[in-house]
Amino acid sequence: MIILIPAYEPDQQLPALIRSIRDAEPWATVVVVDDGSGPAYKDVFDGVKALGCHVIGYARNRGKGFALKTGFGFIADHLPDRNVVCADSDGQHTIVDILRVAAAVQPGSPAMVLGTRNFTGNVPARSKFGNSATRLLFTLATGERISDTQTGLRGYPAAMLPWLRSVRGERYEYELNLLLEAKPAGYAISTVDIATVYLDHNSGSHFRPVADSVRIYAPLLKFLASSFTAFLVDTVVFLLLTLVTDSLLVAVVGARAVSSAVNFLVNRRMVFEHGRDRPAAAAGVRYFGLVTVLLAANYGLISALDSLSVAALPAKILAEIALLAVSYVVQQRFLFSRNAAGNTAGSAAQEAEDQALGLNRGHQPGTLRR
């Protein structure tokens, strides 16, 4: 087992964590990645080095995802064929829970293990809200339920390291991307219950509420922006056709034909990461099949609301909101999901990026210290 700890501007919780690891497992291999903390934190990392850890790093802060992938690359090159447990540096994970997650990782099983918290007790509001929001996004995108999508305590079998390095993301969004990409890549997710620990209301966290939340929720935010644009197009055409034709059916069908073409092009090229993995014709057939189903549902809902004397515009808005979640789930999970071509392209792109950044075999960023 290897314990991998990304650290940015750590306090004394990091040496305390290492000491607790040494007390429980004296011969455990620990790799610490200095995520560009700077000279002011040299003493902390020197203390970690003195405790027998491998310490690697680079000059400027790149984010947790980049730090984790740097650690995975170092382990694959210098400490191969060993399972990895990732833990945070701020004292949120106890040695008992780290070892429980490590014990749950099965070398021959294609499954990651999450140490999941139950968020009871004195939990900071932003942490509780953030986990609830990402849990909802994950359920919408995959149809699976995980109680703690933001946990940093995770275990991976050695065979997963190449894939872990191929997934996109350099900051906090990387760990959510791993969960979103796991099933399409053929990996399972298992969980182990762990303690919910927040020291001093999580004051040691470097999570930026606005910037990092935008990164984490980017897939959903882009989809909502695309859907809103299509909704505006649809609504304008719908109102124009109701004035010109005085036919609800013609207005609904005509508006959806125009707006769906716009939505398909935007989603395929800009919203879903693997949107262009599938040929345009095949994706288009599937997409417009979905449009047909949603169109029927849309027409039925608007007709029902019309029979209740709801005006056309409010009826249209209510129907679109009701069907928005359905559209996102189907497109994310079936129309524009990652396929084999996407895996190959992603791996090749990551390898090229790794070589450019000096992460290729035999040349790691930072210096190995023992």
JSON list of N, CA, C and O in Angstrom, two decimals, residues 312-343:
[
{"chain": "A", "resi": 312, "resn": "ALA", "atom": "N", "xyz": [-50.32, 30.55, -22.62]},
{"chain": "A", "resi": 312, "resn": "ALA", "atom": "CA", "xyz": [-49.36, 29.79, -23.42]},
{"chain": "A", "resi": 312, "resn": "ALA", "atom": "C", "xyz": [-47.92, 29.92, -22.90]},
{"chain": "A", "resi": 312, "resn": "ALA", "atom": "O", "xyz": [-47.21, 28.92, -22.78]},
{"chain": "A", "resi": 313, "resn": "LEU", "atom": "N", "xyz": [-47.49, 31.15, -22.60]},
{"chain": "A", "resi": 313, "resn": "LEU", "atom": "CA", "xyz": [-46.10, 31.34, -22.19]},
{"chain": "A", "resi": 313, "resn": "LEU", "atom": "C", "xyz": [-45.80, 30.67, -20.84]},
{"chain": "A", "resi": 313, "resn": "LEU", "atom": "O", "xyz": [-44.82, 29.93, -20.73]},
{"chain": "A", "resi": 314, "resn": "PRO", "atom": "N", "xyz": [-46.60, 30.90, -19.80]},
{"chain": "A", "resi": 314, "resn": "PRO", "atom": "CA", "xyz": [-46.34, 30.19, -18.54]},
{"chain": "A", "resi": 314, "resn": "PRO", "atom": "C", "xyz": [-46.41, 28.67, -18.69]},
{"chain": "A", "resi": 314, "resn": "PRO", "atom": "O", "xyz": [-45.62, 27.94, -18.08]},
{"chain": "A", "resi": 315, "resn": "ALA", "atom": "N", "xyz": [-47.33, 28.19, -19.51]},
{"chain": "A", "resi": 315, "resn": "ALA", "atom": "CA", "xyz": [-47.44, 26.75, -19.74]},
{"chain": "A", "resi": 315, "resn": "ALA", "atom": "C", "xyz": [-46.17, 26.21, -20.39]},
{"chain": "A", "resi": 315, "resn": "ALA", "atom": "O", "xyz": [-45.68, 25.13, -20.04]},
{"chain": "A", "resi": 316, "resn": "LYS", "atom": "N", "xyz": [-45.65, 26.98, -21.35]},
{"chain": "A", "resi": 316, "resn": "LYS", "atom": "CA", "xyz": [-44.42, 26.58, -22.02]},
{"chain": "A", "resi": 316, "resn": "LYS", "atom": "C", "xyz": [-43.25, 26.50, -21.04]},
{"chain": "A", "resi": 316, "resn": "LYS", "atom": "O", "xyz": [-42.47, 25.54, -21.04]},
{"chain": "A", "resi": 317, "resn": "ILE", "atom": "N", "xyz": [-43.12, 27.51, -20.18]},
{"chain": "A", "resi": 317, "resn": "ILE", "atom": "CA", "xyz": [-42.02, 27.55, -19.22]},
{"chain": "A", "resi": 317, "resn": "ILE", "atom": "C", "xyz": [-42.10, 26.38, -18.24]},
{"chain": "A", "resi": 317, "resn": "ILE", "atom": "O", "xyz": [-41.10, 25.70, -17.97]},
{"chain": "A", "resi": 318, "resn": "LEU", "atom": "N", "xyz": [-43.29, 26.10, -17.73]},
{"chain": "A", "resi": 318, "resn": "LEU", "atom": "CA", "xyz": [-43.47, 25.00, -16.78]},
{"chain": "A", "resi": 318, "resn": "LEU", "atom": "C", "xyz": [-43.14, 23.65, -17.42]},
{"chain": "A", "resi": 318, "resn": "LEU", "atom": "O", "xyz": [-42.51, 22.79, -16.80]},
{"chain": "A", "resi": 319, "resn": "ALA", "atom": "N", "xyz": [-43.55, 23.46, -18.66]},
{"chain": "A", "resi": 319, "resn": "ALA", "atom": "CA", "xyz": [-43.28, 22.20, -19.35]},
{"chain": "A", "resi": 319, "resn": "ALA", "atom": "C", "xyz": [-41.78, 22.00, -19.58]},
{"chain": "A", "resi": 319, "resn": "ALA", "atom": "O", "xyz": [-41.24, 20.91, -19.40]},
{"chain": "A", "resi": 320, "resn": "GLU", "atom": "N", "xyz": [-41.07, 23.07, -19.97]},
{"chain": "A", "resi": 320, "resn": "GLU", "atom": "CA", "xyz": [-39.64, 22.97, -20.23]},
{"chain": "A", "resi": 320, "resn": "GLU", "atom": "C", "xyz": [-38.86, 22.64, -18.96]},
{"chain": "A", "resi": 320, "resn": "GLU", "atom": "O", "xyz": [-37.94, 21.82, -18.97]},
{"chain": "A", "resi": 321, "resn": "ILE", "atom": "N", "xyz": [-39.24, 23.27, -17.87]},
{"chain": "A", "resi": 321, "resn": "ILE", "atom": "CA", "xyz": [-38.56, 23.01, -16.60]},
{"chain": "A", "resi": 321, "resn": "ILE", "atom": "C", "xyz": [-38.75, 21.55, -16.20]},
{"chain": "A", "resi": 321, "resn": "ILE", "atom": "O", "xyz": [-37.80, 20.89, -15.74]},
{"chain": "A", "resi": 322, "resn": "ALA", "atom": "N", "xyz": [-39.95, 21.04, -16.37]},
{"chain": "A", "resi": 322, "resn": "ALA", "atom": "CA", "xyz": [-40.25, 19.66, -15.97]},
{"chain": "A", "resi": 322, "resn": "ALA", "atom": "C", "xyz": [-39.43, 18.65, -16.77]},
{"chain": "A", "resi": 322, "resn": "ALA", "atom": "O", "xyz": [-39.04, 17.60, -16.24]},
{"chain": "A", "resi": 323, "resn": "LEU", "atom": "N", "xyz": [-39.12, 18.96, -18.03]},
{"chain": "A", "resi": 323, "resn": "LEU", "atom": "CA", "xyz": [-38.42, 18.01, -18.88]},
{"chain": "A", "resi": 323, "resn": "LEU", "atom": "C", "xyz": [-36.91, 18.24, -18.95]},
{"chain": "A", "resi": 323, "resn": "LEU", "atom": "O", "xyz": [-36.19, 17.45, -19.56]},
{"chain": "A", "resi": 324, "resn": "LEU", "atom": "N", "xyz": [-36.43, 19.29, -18.32]},
{"chain": "A", "resi": 324, "resn": "LEU", "atom": "CA", "xyz": [-35.01, 19.64, -18.41]},
{"chain": "A", "resi": 324, "resn": "LEU", "atom": "C", "xyz": [-34.12, 18.55, -17.82]},
{"chain": "A", "resi": 324, "resn": "LEU", "atom": "O", "xyz": [-33.12, 18.14, -18.43]},
{"chain": "A", "resi": 325, "resn": "ALA", "atom": "N", "xyz": [-34.46, 18.08, -16.63]},
{"chain": "A", "resi": 325, "resn": "ALA", "atom": "CA", "xyz": [-33.64, 17.06, -15.97]},
{"chain": "A", "resi": 325, "resn": "ALA", "atom": "C", "xyz": [-33.60, 15.77, -16.79]},
{"chain": "A", "resi": 325, "resn": "ALA", "atom": "O", "xyz": [-32.55, 15.13, -16.91]},
{"chain": "A", "resi": 326, "resn": "VAL", "atom": "N", "xyz": [-34.73, 15.39, -17.37]},
{"chain": "A", "resi": 326, "resn": "VAL", "atom": "CA", "xyz": [-34.79, 14.19, -18.20]},
{"chain": "A", "resi": 326, "resn": "VAL", "atom": "C", "xyz": [-33.84, 14.31, -19.38]},
{"chain": "A", "resi": 326, "resn": "VAL", "atom": "O", "xyz": [-33.08, 13.39, -19.70]},
{"chain": "A", "resi": 327, "resn": "SER", "atom": "N", "xyz": [-33.85, 15.46, -20.03]},
{"chain": "A", "resi": 327, "resn": "SER", "atom": "CA", "xyz": [-32.99, 15.69, -21.19]},
{"chain": "A", "resi": 327, "resn": "SER", "atom": "C", "xyz": [-31.52, 15.59, -20.81]},
{"chain": "A", "resi": 327, "resn": "SER", "atom": "O", "xyz": [-30.72, 14.97, -21.52]},
{"chain": "A", "resi": 328, "resn": "TYR", "atom": "N", "xyz": [-31.14, 16.20, -19.69]},
{"chain": "A", "resi": 328, "resn": "TYR", "atom": "CA", "xyz": [-29.73, 16.17, -19.26]},
{"chain": "A", "resi": 328, "resn": "TYR", "atom": "C", "xyz": [-29.26, 14.74, -19.00]},
{"chain": "A", "resi": 328, "resn": "TYR", "atom": "O", "xyz": [-28.20, 14.33, -19.46]},
{"chain": "A", "resi": 329, "resn": "VAL", "atom": "N", "xyz": [-30.05, 13.99, -18.25]},
{"chain": "A", "resi": 329, "resn": "VAL", "atom": "CA", "xyz": [-29.67, 12.63, -17.88]},
{"chain": "A", "resi": 329, "resn": "VAL", "atom": "C", "xyz": [-29.47, 11.77, -19.12]},
{"chain": "A", "resi": 329, "resn": "VAL", "atom": "O", "xyz": [-28.46, 11.05, -19.25]},
{"chain": "A", "resi": 330, "resn": "VAL", "atom": "N", "xyz": [-30.40, 11.83, -20.05]},
{"chain": "A", "resi": 330, "resn": "VAL", "atom": "CA", "xyz": [-30.32, 10.99, -21.24]},
{"chain": "A", "resi": 330, "resn": "VAL", "atom": "C", "xyz": [-29.12, 11.38, -22.10]},
{"chain": "A", "resi": 330, "resn": "VAL", "atom": "O", "xyz": [-28.39, 10.51, -22.59]},
{"chain": "A", "resi": 331, "resn": "GLN", "atom": "N", "xyz": [-28.89, 12.66, -22.28]},
{"chain": "A", "resi": 331, "resn": "GLN", "atom": "CA", "xyz": [-27.76, 13.09, -23.11]},
{"chain": "A", "resi": 331, "resn": "GLN", "atom": "C", "xyz": [-26.42, 12.74, -22.45]},
{"chain": "A", "resi": 331, "resn": "GLN", "atom": "O", "xyz": [-25.50, 12.27, -23.12]},
{"chain": "A", "resi": 332, "resn": "GLN", "atom": "N", "xyz": [-26.31, 12.96, -21.14]},
{"chain": "A", "resi": 332, "resn": "GLN", "atom": "CA", "xyz": [-25.06, 12.69, -20.44]},
{"chain": "A", "resi": 332, "resn": "GLN", "atom": "C", "xyz": [-24.74, 11.20, -20.42]},
{"chain": "A", "resi": 332, "resn": "GLN", "atom": "O", "xyz": [-23.60, 10.78, -20.63]},
{"chain": "A", "resi": 333, "resn": "ARG", "atom": "N", "xyz": [-25.75, 10.37, -20.16]},
{"chain": "A", "resi": 333, "resn": "ARG", "atom": "CA", "xyz": [-25.51, 8.95, -19.95]},
{"chain": "A", "resi": 333, "resn": "ARG", "atom": "C", "xyz": [-25.53, 8.11, -21.22]},
{"chain": "A", "resi": 333, "resn": "ARG", "atom": "O", "xyz": [-24.90, 7.05, -21.28]},
{"chain": "A", "resi": 334, "resn": "PHE", "atom": "N", "xyz": [-26.25, 8.57, -22.26]},
{"chain": "A", "resi": 334, "resn": "PHE", "atom": "CA", "xyz": [-26.43, 7.72, -23.43]},
{"chain": "A", "resi": 334, "resn": "PHE", "atom": "C", "xyz": [-25.97, 8.36, -24.74]},
{"chain": "A", "resi": 334, "resn": "PHE", "atom": "O", "xyz": [-25.29, 7.73, -25.54]},
{"chain": "A", "resi": 335, "resn": "LEU", "atom": "N", "xyz": [-26.36, 9.63, -24.97]},
{"chain": "A", "resi": 335, "resn": "LEU", "atom": "CA", "xyz": [-26.05, 10.22, -26.27]},
{"chain": "A", "resi": 335, "resn": "LEU", "atom": "C", "xyz": [-24.59, 10.62, -26.40]},
{"chain": "A", "resi": 335, "resn": "LEU", "atom": "O", "xyz": [-23.95, 10.36, -27.42]},
{"chain": "A", "resi": 336, "resn": "PHE", "atom": "N", "xyz": [-24.05, 11.27, -25.37]},
{"chain": "A", "resi": 336, "resn": "PHE", "atom": "CA", "xyz": [-22.71, 11.83, -25.46]},
{"chain": "A", "resi": 336, "resn": "PHE", "atom": "C", "xyz": [-21.79, 11.26, -24.39]},
{"chain": "A", "resi": 336, "resn": "PHE", "atom": "O", "xyz": [-20.91, 11.94, -23.88]},
{"chain": "A", "resi": 337, "resn": "SER", "atom": "N", "xyz": [-21.95, 10.00, -24.04]},
{"chain": "A", "resi": 337, "resn": "SER", "atom": "CA", "xyz": [-21.11, 9.38, -23.02]},
{"chain": "A", "resi": 337, "resn": "SER", "atom": "C", "xyz": [-19.77, 9.00, -23.63]},
{"chain": "A", "resi": 337, "resn": "SER", "atom": "O", "xyz": [-19.61, 8.92, -24.85]},
{"chain": "A", "resi": 338, "resn": "ARG", "atom": "N", "xyz": [-18.83, 8.73, -22.75]},
{"chain": "A", "resi": 338, "resn": "ARG", "atom": "CA", "xyz": [-17.49, 8.35, -23.19]},
{"chain": "A", "resi": 338, "resn": "ARG", "atom": "C", "xyz": [-17.52, 6.95, -23.79]},
{"chain": "A", "resi": 338, "resn": "ARG", "atom": "O", "xyz": [-18.07, 6.03, -23.21]},
{"chain": "A", "resi": 339, "resn": "ASN", "atom": "N", "xyz": [-16.91, 6.79, -24.96]},
{"chain": "A", "resi": 339, "resn": "ASN", "atom": "CA", "xyz": [-16.84, 5.46, -25.58]},
{"chain": "A", "resi": 339, "resn": "ASN", "atom": "C", "xyz": [-15.38, 5.08, -25.79]},
{"chain": "A", "resi": 339, "resn": "ASN", "atom": "O", "xyz": [-14.47, 5.77, -25.35]},
{"chain": "A", "resi": 340, "resn": "ALA", "atom": "N", "xyz": [-15.16, 3.96, -26.45]},
{"chain": "A", "resi": 340, "resn": "ALA", "atom": "CA", "xyz": [-13.79, 3.47, -26.60]},
{"chain": "A", "resi": 340, "resn": "ALA", "atom": "C", "xyz": [-12.91, 4.45, -27.36]},
{"chain": "A", "resi": 340, "resn": "ALA", "atom": "O", "xyz": [-11.75, 4.66, -27.04]},
{"chain": "A", "resi": 341, "resn": "ALA", "atom": "N", "xyz": [-13.48, 5.09, -28.38]},
{"chain": "A", "resi": 341, "resn": "ALA", "atom": "CA", "xyz": [-12.69, 6.06, -29.13]},
{"chain": "A", "resi": 341, "resn": "ALA", "atom": "C", "xyz": [-12.29, 7.22, -28.25]},
{"chain": "A", "resi": 341, "resn": "ALA", "atom": "O", "xyz": [-11.18, 7.74, -28.33]},
{"chain": "A", "resi": 342, "resn": "GLY", "atom": "N", "xyz": [-13.22, 7.64, -27.35]},
{"chain": "A", "resi": 342, "resn": "GLY", "atom": "CA", "xyz": [-12.90, 8.72, -26.43]},
{"chain": "A", "resi": 342, "resn": "GLY", "atom": "C", "xyz": [-11.81, 8.34, -25.48]},
{"chain": "A", "resi": 342, "resn": "GLY", "atom": "O", "xyz": [-10.95, 9.15, -25.12]},
{"chain": "A", "resi": 343, "resn": "ASN", "atom": "N", "xyz": [-11.80, 7.07, -24.99]},
{"chain": "A", "resi": 343, "resn": "ASN", "atom": "CA", "xyz": [-10.75, 6.62, -24.08]},
{"chain": "A", "resi": 343, "resn": "ASN", "atom": "C", "xyz": [-9.38, 6.71, -24.73]},
{"chain": "A", "resi": 343, "resn": "ASN", "atom": "O", "xyz": [-8.42, 7.17, -24.15]}
]
